JSON list of C-alpha atoms in Angstrom, two decimals:
[
{"chain": "W", "resi": 1, "resn": "ASP", "atom": "CA", "xyz": [189.11, 176.79, 192.09]},
{"chain": "W", "resi": 2, "resn": "ILE", "atom": "CA", "xyz": [192.96, 178.49, 193.34]},
{"chain": "W", "resi": 3, "resn": "GLN", "atom": "CA", "xyz": [195.03, 176.64, 191.32]},
{"chain": "W", "resi": 4, "resn": "MET", "atom": "CA", "xyz": [198.57, 177.21, 194.22]},
{"chain": "W", "resi": 5, "resn": "THR", "atom": "CA", "xyz": [201.42, 176.76, 192.62]},
{"chain": "W", "resi": 6, "resn": "GLN", "atom": "CA", "xyz": [204.41, 175.71, 194.33]},
{"chain": "W", "resi": 7, "resn": "SER", "atom": "CA", "xyz": [208.42, 176.15, 193.76]},
{"chain": "W", "resi": 8, "resn": "PRO", "atom": "CA", "xyz": [210.14, 174.38, 192.88]},
{"chain": "W", "resi": 9, "resn": "SER", "atom": "CA", "xyz": [209.02, 171.39, 193.41]},
{"chain": "W", "resi": 10, "resn": "THR", "atom": "CA", "xyz": [212.50, 169.62, 194.88]},
{"chain": "W", "resi": 11, "resn": "LEU", "atom": "CA", "xyz": [215.32, 172.39, 196.50]},
{"chain": "W", "resi": 12, "resn": "SER", "atom": "CA", "xyz": [218.67, 170.20, 197.87]},
{"chain": "W", "resi": 13, "resn": "ALA", "atom": "CA", "xyz": [219.70, 171.98, 200.49]},
{"chain": "W", "resi": 14, "resn": "SER", "atom": "CA", "xyz": [222.83, 171.49, 203.66]},
{"chain": "W", "resi": 15, "resn": "VAL", "atom": "CA", "xyz": [222.35, 172.02, 207.70]},
{"chain": "W", "resi": 16, "resn": "ARG", "atom": "CA", "xyz": [222.89, 175.70, 208.54]},
{"chain": "W", "resi": 17, "resn": "ASP", "atom": "CA", "xyz": [221.67, 176.67, 204.91]},
{"chain": "W", "resi": 18, "resn": "ARG", "atom": "CA", "xyz": [218.81, 179.33, 204.26]},
{"chain": "W", "resi": 19, "resn": "VAL", "atom": "CA", "xyz": [216.30, 177.32, 202.53]},
{"chain": "W", "resi": 20, "resn": "THR", "atom": "CA", "xyz": [212.89, 179.79, 200.54]},
{"chain": "W", "resi": 21, "resn": "ILE", "atom": "CA", "xyz": [210.48, 178.23, 199.32]},
{"chain": "W", "resi": 22, "resn": "THR", "atom": "CA", "xyz": [207.40, 180.03, 197.27]},
{"chain": "W", "resi": 23, "resn": "CYS", "atom": "CA", "xyz": [204.11, 179.13, 196.15]},
{"chain": "W", "resi": 24, "resn": "ARG", "atom": "CA", "xyz": [201.46, 181.80, 194.31]},
{"chain": "W", "resi": 25, "resn": "ALA", "atom": "CA", "xyz": [198.27, 182.02, 193.95]},
{"chain": "W", "resi": 26, "resn": "SER", "atom": "CA", "xyz": [195.97, 182.67, 191.01]},
{"chain": "W", "resi": 27, "resn": "GLN", "atom": "CA", "xyz": [194.12, 185.03, 192.02]},
{"chain": "W", "resi": 28, "resn": "SER", "atom": "CA", "xyz": [194.45, 187.07, 195.61]},
{"chain": "W", "resi": 29, "resn": "ILE", "atom": "CA", "xyz": [193.75, 185.17, 198.62]},
{"chain": "W", "resi": 30, "resn": "SER", "atom": "CA", "xyz": [194.67, 188.02, 200.88]},
{"chain": "W", "resi": 31, "resn": "SER", "atom": "CA", "xyz": [196.31, 186.18, 203.44]},
{"chain": "W", "resi": 32, "resn": "TRP", "atom": "CA", "xyz": [194.51, 182.93, 203.62]},
{"chain": "W", "resi": 33, "resn": "LEU", "atom": "CA", "xyz": [197.55, 181.02, 203.71]},
{"chain": "W", "resi": 34, "resn": "ALA", "atom": "CA", "xyz": [199.29, 177.83, 205.57]},
{"chain": "W", "resi": 35, "resn": "TRP", "atom": "CA", "xyz": [202.11, 175.49, 205.56]},
{"chain": "W", "resi": 36, "resn": "TYR", "atom": "CA", "xyz": [202.71, 172.27, 206.68]},
{"chain": "W", "resi": 37, "resn": "GLN", "atom": "CA", "xyz": [205.55, 169.79, 207.04]},
{"chain": "W", "resi": 38, "resn": "GLN", "atom": "CA", "xyz": [204.95, 166.58, 205.86]},
{"chain": "W", "resi": 39, "resn": "LYS", "atom": "CA", "xyz": [207.26, 162.84, 206.51]},
{"chain": "W", "resi": 40, "resn": "PRO", "atom": "CA", "xyz": [207.29, 159.20, 204.70]},
{"chain": "W", "resi": 41, "resn": "GLY", "atom": "CA", "xyz": [204.58, 157.90, 206.15]},
{"chain": "W", "resi": 42, "resn": "LYS", "atom": "CA", "xyz": [203.43, 160.62, 208.44]},
{"chain": "W", "resi": 43, "resn": "ALA", "atom": "CA", "xyz": [200.15, 163.35, 208.49]},
{"chain": "W", "resi": 44, "resn": "PRO", "atom": "CA", "xyz": [201.25, 166.81, 207.64]},
{"chain": "W", "resi": 45, "resn": "LYS", "atom": "CA", "xyz": [201.64, 168.76, 209.90]},
{"chain": "W", "resi": 46, "resn": "LEU", "atom": "CA", "xyz": [200.86, 172.40, 210.62]},
{"chain": "W", "resi": 47, "resn": "LEU", "atom": "CA", "xyz": [203.45, 175.43, 211.42]},
{"chain": "W", "resi": 48, "resn": "ILE", "atom": "CA", "xyz": [202.45, 178.41, 209.96]},
{"chain": "W", "resi": 49, "resn": "TYR", "atom": "CA", "xyz": [198.64, 179.70, 209.14]},
{"chain": "W", "resi": 50, "resn": "GLU", "atom": "CA", "xyz": [197.53, 183.06, 208.58]},
{"chain": "W", "resi": 51, "resn": "ALA", "atom": "CA", "xyz": [200.10, 183.36, 206.43]},
{"chain": "W", "resi": 52, "resn": "SER", "atom": "CA", "xyz": [202.85, 185.07, 208.80]},
{"chain": "W", "resi": 53, "resn": "SER", "atom": "CA", "xyz": [201.45, 183.15, 211.73]},
{"chain": "W", "resi": 54, "resn": "LEU", "atom": "CA", "xyz": [203.91, 180.08, 213.76]},
{"chain": "W", "resi": 55, "resn": "GLU", "atom": "CA", "xyz": [200.99, 177.79, 215.24]},
{"chain": "W", "resi": 56, "resn": "GLY", "atom": "CA", "xyz": [202.35, 176.74, 218.70]},
{"chain": "W", "resi": 57, "resn": "GLY", "atom": "CA", "xyz": [205.60, 174.40, 219.31]},
{"chain": "W", "resi": 58, "resn": "VAL", "atom": "CA", "xyz": [207.19, 175.12, 216.22]},
{"chain": "W", "resi": 59, "resn": "PRO", "atom": "CA", "xyz": [210.40, 176.63, 215.41]},
{"chain": "W", "resi": 60, "resn": "SER", "atom": "CA", "xyz": [211.36, 179.66, 215.35]},
{"chain": "W", "resi": 61, "resn": "ARG", "atom": "CA", "xyz": [213.85, 179.25, 211.98]},
{"chain": "W", "resi": 62, "resn": "PHE", "atom": "CA", "xyz": [209.53, 178.50, 210.50]},
{"chain": "W", "resi": 63, "resn": "SER", "atom": "CA", "xyz": [208.60, 181.81, 208.69]},
{"chain": "W", "resi": 64, "resn": "GLY", "atom": "CA", "xyz": [205.43, 182.99, 206.85]},
{"chain": "W", "resi": 65, "resn": "SER", "atom": "CA", "xyz": [205.61, 186.13, 204.23]},
{"chain": "W", "resi": 66, "resn": "GLY", "atom": "CA", "xyz": [203.43, 187.37, 201.70]},
{"chain": "W", "resi": 67, "resn": "SER", "atom": "CA", "xyz": [200.14, 188.28, 201.09]},
{"chain": "W", "resi": 68, "resn": "GLY", "atom": "CA", "xyz": [197.39, 188.15, 198.13]},
{"chain": "W", "resi": 69, "resn": "THR", "atom": "CA", "xyz": [199.17, 186.06, 195.66]},
{"chain": "W", "resi": 70, "resn": "GLU", "atom": "CA", "xyz": [202.41, 185.88, 196.53]},
{"chain": "W", "resi": 71, "resn": "PHE", "atom": "CA", "xyz": [203.81, 183.90, 199.84]},
{"chain": "W", "resi": 72, "resn": "THR", "atom": "CA", "xyz": [207.02, 182.42, 201.04]},
{"chain": "W", "resi": 73, "resn": "LEU", "atom": "CA", "xyz": [208.24, 180.09, 203.77]},
{"chain": "W", "resi": 74, "resn": "THR", "atom": "CA", "xyz": [211.69, 180.12, 205.47]},
{"chain": "W", "resi": 75, "resn": "ILE", "atom": "CA", "xyz": [213.75, 178.06, 206.62]},
{"chain": "W", "resi": 76, "resn": "SER", "atom": "CA", "xyz": [216.53, 180.16, 208.37]},
{"chain": "W", "resi": 77, "resn": "SER", "atom": "CA", "xyz": [218.87, 177.42, 209.34]},
{"chain": "W", "resi": 78, "resn": "LEU", "atom": "CA", "xyz": [218.35, 174.51, 207.84]},
{"chain": "W", "resi": 79, "resn": "GLN", "atom": "CA", "xyz": [218.52, 171.52, 211.01]},
{"chain": "W", "resi": 80, "resn": "PRO", "atom": "CA", "xyz": [218.03, 167.26, 210.52]},
{"chain": "W", "resi": 81, "resn": "ASN", "atom": "CA", "xyz": [215.06, 167.73, 211.21]},
{"chain": "W", "resi": 82, "resn": "ASP", "atom": "CA", "xyz": [213.83, 169.03, 208.60]},
{"chain": "W", "resi": 83, "resn": "PHE", "atom": "CA", "xyz": [214.53, 167.51, 205.58]},
{"chain": "W", "resi": 84, "resn": "ALA", "atom": "CA", "xyz": [210.84, 167.14, 204.75]},
{"chain": "W", "resi": 85, "resn": "THR", "atom": "CA", "xyz": [208.29, 167.95, 201.63]},
{"chain": "W", "resi": 86, "resn": "TYR", "atom": "CA", "xyz": [206.00, 170.79, 202.51]},
{"chain": "W", "resi": 87, "resn": "TYR", "atom": "CA", "xyz": [202.84, 172.23, 201.11]},
{"chain": "W", "resi": 88, "resn": "CYS", "atom": "CA", "xyz": [200.97, 175.50, 201.32]},
{"chain": "W", "resi": 89, "resn": "GLN", "atom": "CA", "xyz": [197.32, 175.65, 201.53]},
{"chain": "W", "resi": 90, "resn": "GLN", "atom": "CA", "xyz": [194.74, 178.46, 200.89]},
{"chain": "W", "resi": 91, "resn": "TYR", "atom": "CA", "xyz": [191.81, 179.35, 202.75]},
{"chain": "W", "resi": 92, "resn": "ASP", "atom": "CA", "xyz": [190.54, 181.93, 201.22]},
{"chain": "W", "resi": 93, "resn": "THR", "atom": "CA", "xyz": [187.73, 180.46, 199.63]},
{"chain": "W", "resi": 94, "resn": "TYR", "atom": "CA", "xyz": [186.09, 176.74, 198.87]},
{"chain": "W", "resi": 95, "resn": "PRO", "atom": "CA", "xyz": [187.27, 173.77, 197.77]},
{"chain": "W", "resi": 96, "resn": "LEU", "atom": "CA", "xyz": [190.00, 174.66, 199.34]},
{"chain": "W", "resi": 97, "resn": "THR", "atom": "CA", "xyz": [193.31, 173.95, 197.70]},
{"chain": "W", "resi": 98, "resn": "PHE", "atom": "CA", "xyz": [196.71, 172.79, 198.53]},
{"chain": "W", "resi": 99, "resn": "GLY", "atom": "CA", "xyz": [200.22, 173.25, 196.28]},
{"chain": "W", "resi": 100, "resn": "GLY", "atom": "CA", "xyz": [202.18, 170.93, 194.17]},
{"chain": "W", "resi": 101, "resn": "GLY", "atom": "CA", "xyz": [204.57, 170.11, 197.10]},
{"chain": "W", "resi": 102, "resn": "THR", "atom": "CA", "xyz": [208.32, 170.85, 197.34]},
{"chain": "W", "resi": 103, "resn": "LYS", "atom": "CA", "xyz": [210.54, 168.31, 198.91]},
{"chain": "W", "resi": 104, "resn": "VAL", "atom": "CA", "xyz": [213.79, 169.15, 201.07]},
{"chain": "W", "resi": 105, "resn": "GLN", "atom": "CA", "xyz": [216.70, 166.87, 200.89]},
{"chain": "W", "resi": 106, "resn": "ILE", "atom": "CA", "xyz": [219.73, 166.94, 202.35]},
{"chain": "W", "resi": 107, "resn": "LYS", "atom": "CA", "xyz": [222.20, 168.13, 199.20]},
{"chain": "H", "resi": 1, "resn": "GLN", "atom": "CA", "xyz": [194.42, 166.58, 223.48]},
{"chain": "H", "resi": 2, "resn": "ILE", "atom": "CA", "xyz": [192.56, 166.06, 220.57]},
{"chain": "H", "resi": 3, "resn": "THR", "atom": "CA", "xyz": [193.90, 162.80, 218.59]},
{"chain": "H", "resi": 4, "resn": "LEU", "atom": "CA", "xyz": [191.49, 161.71, 215.33]},
{"chain": "H", "resi": 5, "resn": "LYS", "atom": "CA", "xyz": [192.08, 158.11, 213.77]},
{"chain": "H", "resi": 6, "resn": "GLU", "atom": "CA", "xyz": [190.96, 157.45, 210.14]},
{"chain": "H", "resi": 7, "resn": "SER", "atom": "CA", "xyz": [189.05, 153.13, 210.28]},
{"chain": "H", "resi": 8, "resn": "GLY", "atom": "CA", "xyz": [187.53, 151.50, 207.37]},
{"chain": "H", "resi": 9, "resn": "PRO", "atom": "CA", "xyz": [189.15, 149.41, 204.71]},
{"chain": "H", "resi": 10, "resn": "THR", "atom": "CA", "xyz": [191.53, 148.80, 203.30]},
{"chain": "H", "resi": 11, "resn": "LEU", "atom": "CA", "xyz": [190.75, 146.85, 200.11]},
{"chain": "H", "resi": 12, "resn": "VAL", "atom": "CA", "xyz": [188.49, 148.38, 197.94]},
{"chain": "H", "resi": 13, "resn": "LYS", "atom": "CA", "xyz": [186.77, 147.03, 194.22]},
{"chain": "H", "resi": 14, "resn": "PRO", "atom": "CA", "xyz": [186.71, 149.08, 191.94]},
{"chain": "H", "resi": 15, "resn": "THR", "atom": "CA", "xyz": [182.76, 150.68, 191.48]},
{"chain": "H", "resi": 16, "resn": "GLN", "atom": "CA", "xyz": [181.99, 149.07, 195.21]},
{"chain": "H", "resi": 17, "resn": "THR", "atom": "CA", "xyz": [181.22, 152.23, 197.10]},
{"chain": "H", "resi": 18, "resn": "LEU", "atom": "CA", "xyz": [184.51, 153.56, 200.54]},
{"chain": "H", "resi": 19, "resn": "THR", "atom": "CA", "xyz": [183.45, 154.17, 203.99]},
{"chain": "H", "resi": 20, "resn": "LEU", "atom": "CA", "xyz": [185.54, 155.43, 206.75]},
{"chain": "H", "resi": 21, "resn": "THR", "atom": "CA", "xyz": [184.97, 156.43, 210.01]},
{"chain": "H", "resi": 22, "resn": "CYS", "atom": "CA", "xyz": [186.91, 159.47, 211.58]},
{"chain": "H", "resi": 23, "resn": "THR", "atom": "CA", "xyz": [186.84, 159.04, 215.30]},
{"chain": "H", "resi": 24, "resn": "PHE", "atom": "CA", "xyz": [188.19, 161.66, 216.97]},
{"chain": "H", "resi": 25, "resn": "SER", "atom": "CA", "xyz": [188.57, 163.21, 221.27]},
{"chain": "H", "resi": 26, "resn": "GLY", "atom": "CA", "xyz": [189.62, 166.37, 223.10]},
{"chain": "H", "resi": 27, "resn": "PHE", "atom": "CA", "xyz": [186.24, 168.48, 221.40]},
{"chain": "H", "resi": 28, "resn": "SER", "atom": "CA", "xyz": [182.95, 168.33, 220.31]},
{"chain": "H", "resi": 29, "resn": "LEU", "atom": "CA", "xyz": [181.51, 168.65, 216.68]},
{"chain": "H", "resi": 30, "resn": "ARG", "atom": "CA", "xyz": [178.46, 170.93, 218.65]},
{"chain": "H", "resi": 31, "resn": "THR", "atom": "CA", "xyz": [181.23, 173.80, 220.06]},
{"chain": "H", "resi": 32, "resn": "SER", "atom": "CA", "xyz": [180.97, 176.02, 217.74]},
{"chain": "H", "resi": 33, "resn": "GLY", "atom": "CA", "xyz": [182.64, 176.65, 214.77]},
{"chain": "H", "resi": 34, "resn": "VAL", "atom": "CA", "xyz": [184.23, 173.07, 214.65]},
{"chain": "H", "resi": 35, "resn": "GLY", "atom": "CA", "xyz": [185.00, 171.32, 211.55]},
{"chain": "H", "resi": 36, "resn": "VAL", "atom": "CA", "xyz": [186.03, 168.18, 210.63]},
{"chain": "H", "resi": 37, "resn": "GLY", "atom": "CA", "xyz": [187.22, 167.28, 207.23]},
{"chain": "H", "resi": 38, "resn": "TRP", "atom": "CA", "xyz": [188.72, 164.85, 204.51]},
{"chain": "H", "resi": 39, "resn": "ILE", "atom": "CA", "xyz": [192.03, 164.94, 202.95]},
{"chain": "H", "resi": 40, "resn": "ARG", "atom": "CA", "xyz": [193.91, 162.42, 200.85]},
{"chain": "H", "resi": 41, "resn": "GLN", "atom": "CA", "xyz": [196.44, 161.58, 199.25]},
{"chain": "H", "resi": 42, "resn": "PRO", "atom": "CA", "xyz": [197.79, 159.66, 195.86]},
{"chain": "H", "resi": 43, "resn": "PRO", "atom": "CA", "xyz": [200.81, 157.54, 196.21]},
{"chain": "H", "resi": 44, "resn": "GLY", "atom": "CA", "xyz": [203.88, 159.94, 195.93]},
{"chain": "H", "resi": 45, "resn": "GLN", "atom": "CA", "xyz": [201.89, 162.97, 195.18]},
{"chain": "H", "resi": 46, "resn": "ALA", "atom": "CA", "xyz": [199.51, 166.02, 196.04]},
{"chain": "H", "resi": 47, "resn": "LEU", "atom": "CA", "xyz": [197.38, 166.43, 198.86]},
{"chain": "H", "resi": 48, "resn": "GLU", "atom": "CA", "xyz": [194.09, 166.73, 197.99]},
{"chain": "H", "resi": 49, "resn": "TRP", "atom": "CA", "xyz": [190.41, 168.59, 200.37]},
{"chain": "H", "resi": 50, "resn": "LEU", "atom": "CA", "xyz": [187.82, 166.40, 199.65]},
{"chain": "H", "resi": 51, "resn": "ALA", "atom": "CA", "xyz": [184.82, 167.55, 202.37]},
{"chain": "H", "resi": 52, "resn": "LEU", "atom": "CA", "xyz": [184.66, 169.23, 205.02]},
{"chain": "H", "resi": 53, "resn": "ILE", "atom": "CA", "xyz": [181.24, 168.70, 208.03]},
{"chain": "H", "resi": 54, "resn": "ASP", "atom": "CA", "xyz": [180.96, 171.73, 210.67]},
{"chain": "H", "resi": 55, "resn": "TRP", "atom": "CA", "xyz": [179.35, 172.43, 213.84]},
{"chain": "H", "resi": 56, "resn": "THR", "atom": "CA", "xyz": [176.57, 174.03, 211.92]},
{"chain": "H", "resi": 57, "resn": "ASP", "atom": "CA", "xyz": [175.95, 170.30, 209.46]},
{"chain": "H", "resi": 58, "resn": "THR", "atom": "CA", "xyz": [176.97, 172.33, 206.98]},
{"chain": "H", "resi": 59, "resn": "LYS", "atom": "CA", "xyz": [178.47, 170.48, 204.52]},
{"chain": "H", "resi": 60, "resn": "ARG", "atom": "CA", "xyz": [180.65, 171.19, 202.02]},
{"chain": "H", "resi": 61, "resn": "TYR", "atom": "CA", "xyz": [182.57, 169.02, 198.92]},
{"chain": "H", "resi": 62, "resn": "SER", "atom": "CA", "xyz": [185.36, 169.24, 196.02]},
{"chain": "H", "resi": 63, "resn": "PRO", "atom": "CA", "xyz": [183.52, 170.03, 193.14]},
{"chain": "H", "resi": 64, "resn": "SER", "atom": "CA", "xyz": [185.82, 167.53, 190.87]},
{"chain": "H", "resi": 65, "resn": "LEU", "atom": "CA", "xyz": [183.85, 164.88, 193.82]},
{"chain": "H", "resi": 66, "resn": "LYS", "atom": "CA", "xyz": [180.93, 165.76, 194.41]},
{"chain": "H", "resi": 67, "resn": "SER", "atom": "CA", "xyz": [178.42, 163.87, 192.78]},
{"chain": "H", "resi": 68, "resn": "ARG", "atom": "CA", "xyz": [180.64, 160.97, 194.59]},
{"chain": "H", "resi": 69, "resn": "LEU", "atom": "CA", "xyz": [180.49, 162.44, 198.34]},
{"chain": "H", "resi": 70, "resn": "THR", "atom": "CA", "xyz": [178.68, 162.12, 201.15]},
{"chain": "H", "resi": 71, "resn": "ILE", "atom": "CA", "xyz": [180.04, 163.68, 204.74]},
{"chain": "H", "resi": 72, "resn": "THR", "atom": "CA", "xyz": [177.93, 162.50, 207.96]},
{"chain": "H", "resi": 73, "resn": "GLN", "atom": "CA", "xyz": [178.38, 163.34, 211.99]},
{"chain": "H", "resi": 74, "resn": "ASP", "atom": "CA", "xyz": [177.56, 161.08, 214.80]},
{"chain": "H", "resi": 75, "resn": "THR", "atom": "CA", "xyz": [177.89, 163.49, 217.65]},
{"chain": "H", "resi": 76, "resn": "SER", "atom": "CA", "xyz": [176.86, 160.82, 219.84]},
{"chain": "H", "resi": 77, "resn": "LYS", "atom": "CA", "xyz": [179.57, 159.25, 218.64]},
{"chain": "H", "resi": 78, "resn": "THR", "atom": "CA", "xyz": [181.85, 161.69, 217.52]},
{"chain": "H", "resi": 79, "resn": "GLN", "atom": "CA", "xyz": [182.53, 160.50, 214.88]},
{"chain": "H", "resi": 80, "resn": "VAL", "atom": "CA", "xyz": [182.43, 161.60, 210.67]},
{"chain": "H", "resi": 81, "resn": "VAL", "atom": "CA", "xyz": [181.73, 159.47, 208.34]},
{"chain": "H", "resi": 82, "resn": "LEU", "atom": "CA", "xyz": [183.22, 160.04, 204.57]},
{"chain": "H", "resi": 83, "resn": "THR", "atom": "CA", "xyz": [181.53, 157.97, 201.76]},
{"chain": "H", "resi": 84, "resn": "MET", "atom": "CA", "xyz": [182.70, 157.09, 198.53]},
{"chain": "H", "resi": 85, "resn": "THR", "atom": "CA", "xyz": [180.50, 155.67, 196.17]},
{"chain": "H", "resi": 86, "resn": "ASN", "atom": "CA", "xyz": [182.04, 154.08, 192.46]},
{"chain": "H", "resi": 87, "resn": "MET", "atom": "CA", "xyz": [185.64, 154.10, 193.59]},
{"chain": "H", "resi": 88, "resn": "ASP", "atom": "CA", "xyz": [187.91, 153.44, 190.88]},
{"chain": "H", "resi": 89, "resn": "PRO", "atom": "CA", "xyz": [192.28, 152.77, 190.49]},
{"chain": "H", "resi": 90, "resn": "VAL", "atom": "CA", "xyz": [192.50, 156.08, 190.43]},
{"chain": "H", "resi": 91, "resn": "ASP", "atom": "CA", "xyz": [191.05, 156.97, 194.43]},
{"chain": "H", "resi": 92, "resn": "THR", "atom": "CA", "xyz": [194.02, 154.89, 195.41]},
{"chain": "H", "resi": 93, "resn": "ALA", "atom": "CA", "xyz": [195.23, 157.14, 198.01]},
{"chain": "H", "resi": 94, "resn": "THR", "atom": "CA", "xyz": [196.14, 157.64, 201.34]},
{"chain": "H", "resi": 95, "resn": "TYR", "atom": "CA", "xyz": [192.66, 159.33, 203.75]},
{"chain": "H", "resi": 96, "resn": "PHE", "atom": "CA", "xyz": [193.25, 162.45, 206.52]},
{"chain": "H", "resi": 97, "resn": "CYS", "atom": "CA", "xyz": [190.98, 162.71, 208.74]},
{"chain": "H", "resi": 98, "resn": "ALA", "atom": "CA", "xyz": [191.33, 166.73, 210.18]},
{"chain": "H", "resi": 99, "resn": "HIS", "atom": "CA", "xyz": [190.08, 169.01, 213.00]},
{"chain": "H", "resi": 100, "resn": "SER", "atom": "CA", "xyz": [190.11, 172.88, 210.87]},
{"chain": "H", "resi": 101, "resn": "PHE", "atom": "CA", "xyz": [188.62, 175.70, 212.96]},
{"chain": "H", "resi": 102, "resn": "VAL", "atom": "CA", "xyz": [185.92, 176.70, 210.36]},
{"chain": "H", "resi": 103, "resn": "ALA", "atom": "CA", "xyz": [186.28, 180.20, 210.18]},
{"chain": "H", "resi": 104, "resn": "THR", "atom": "CA", "xyz": [189.58, 180.16, 209.07]},
{"chain": "H", "resi": 105, "resn": "SER", "atom": "CA", "xyz": [189.82, 176.10, 207.90]},
{"chain": "H", "resi": 106, "resn": "PHE", "atom": "CA", "xyz": [193.15, 175.23, 207.45]},
{"chain": "H", "resi": 107, "resn": "PHE", "atom": "CA", "xyz": [194.07, 172.27, 209.69]},
{"chain": "H", "resi": 108, "resn": "ASP", "atom": "CA", "xyz": [195.92, 172.31, 213.10]},
{"chain": "H", "resi": 109, "resn": "PHE", "atom": "CA", "xyz": [195.56, 168.47, 213.99]},
{"chain": "H", "resi": 110, "resn": "TRP", "atom": "CA", "xyz": [195.34, 165.88, 211.91]},
{"chain": "H", "resi": 111, "resn": "GLY", "atom": "CA", "xyz": [194.83, 161.67, 211.96]},
{"chain": "H", "resi": 112, "resn": "GLN", "atom": "CA", "xyz": [197.54, 158.93, 211.12]},
{"chain": "H", "resi": 113, "resn": "GLY", "atom": "CA", "xyz": [195.68, 158.40, 207.83]},
{"chain": "H", "resi": 114, "resn": "THR", "atom": "CA", "xyz": [194.76, 155.32, 206.44]},
{"chain": "H", "resi": 115, "resn": "LEU", "atom": "CA", "xyz": [195.19, 153.60, 202.88]},
{"chain": "H", "resi": 116, "resn": "VAL", "atom": "CA", "xyz": [193.33, 152.37, 200.59]},
{"chain": "H", "resi": 117, "resn": "THR", "atom": "CA", "xyz": [193.98, 150.58, 197.76]},
{"chain": "H", "resi": 118, "resn": "VAL", "atom": "CA", "xyz": [191.77, 149.85, 194.99]},
{"chain": "H", "resi": 119, "resn": "SER", "atom": "CA", "xyz": [191.89, 146.57, 193.16]},
{"chain": "H", "resi": 120, "resn": "SER", "atom": "CA", "xyz": [189.53, 144.00, 191.54]}
]
């Protein structure tokens, strides 16, 4: 199985901060990576697919980059609605695997 | 508009079999490239992919749970059913179903999830 490792596991930030979350794959997954946002008690919401393609309706302050084994999700200016947990998911190879999550909390 | 909704028991006893149904609308599992997957999330923990079925009726399973899982579709009723045998308290989780395009296998639409507790 491909292991997905996210860092940090928790991140404290303030509104308008630039935030970067890293996801590393245990082997190359090309650009077959998605990012999700999840709020407590809710289903995950797709933000980005194919490492850098923004899902329709997602604000442009979210961006993704990377390929191979290292990927980043960046929020250019953190908004109050962005405090949540973020997960990466690889879909290069079955079984599909998710990262452990990064909780973005208020500083 | 694509929607999905999970249904099933909220409480099961250890060793029992769990049956969950995903009822969806806005798409068809007869459409080329479409798939429906199941993902679970234990309380306070990360997401875990369980299974996926696609328009060709190809079924894929998490290797660690494959012996306990069965995924089936009922195209006439626009439902996907997941069964998990020999339930254990560690299987306590919120179970989600979600839509994907199999060529890519990320999940663009999700159900609200259903919490299943395993306890005697």
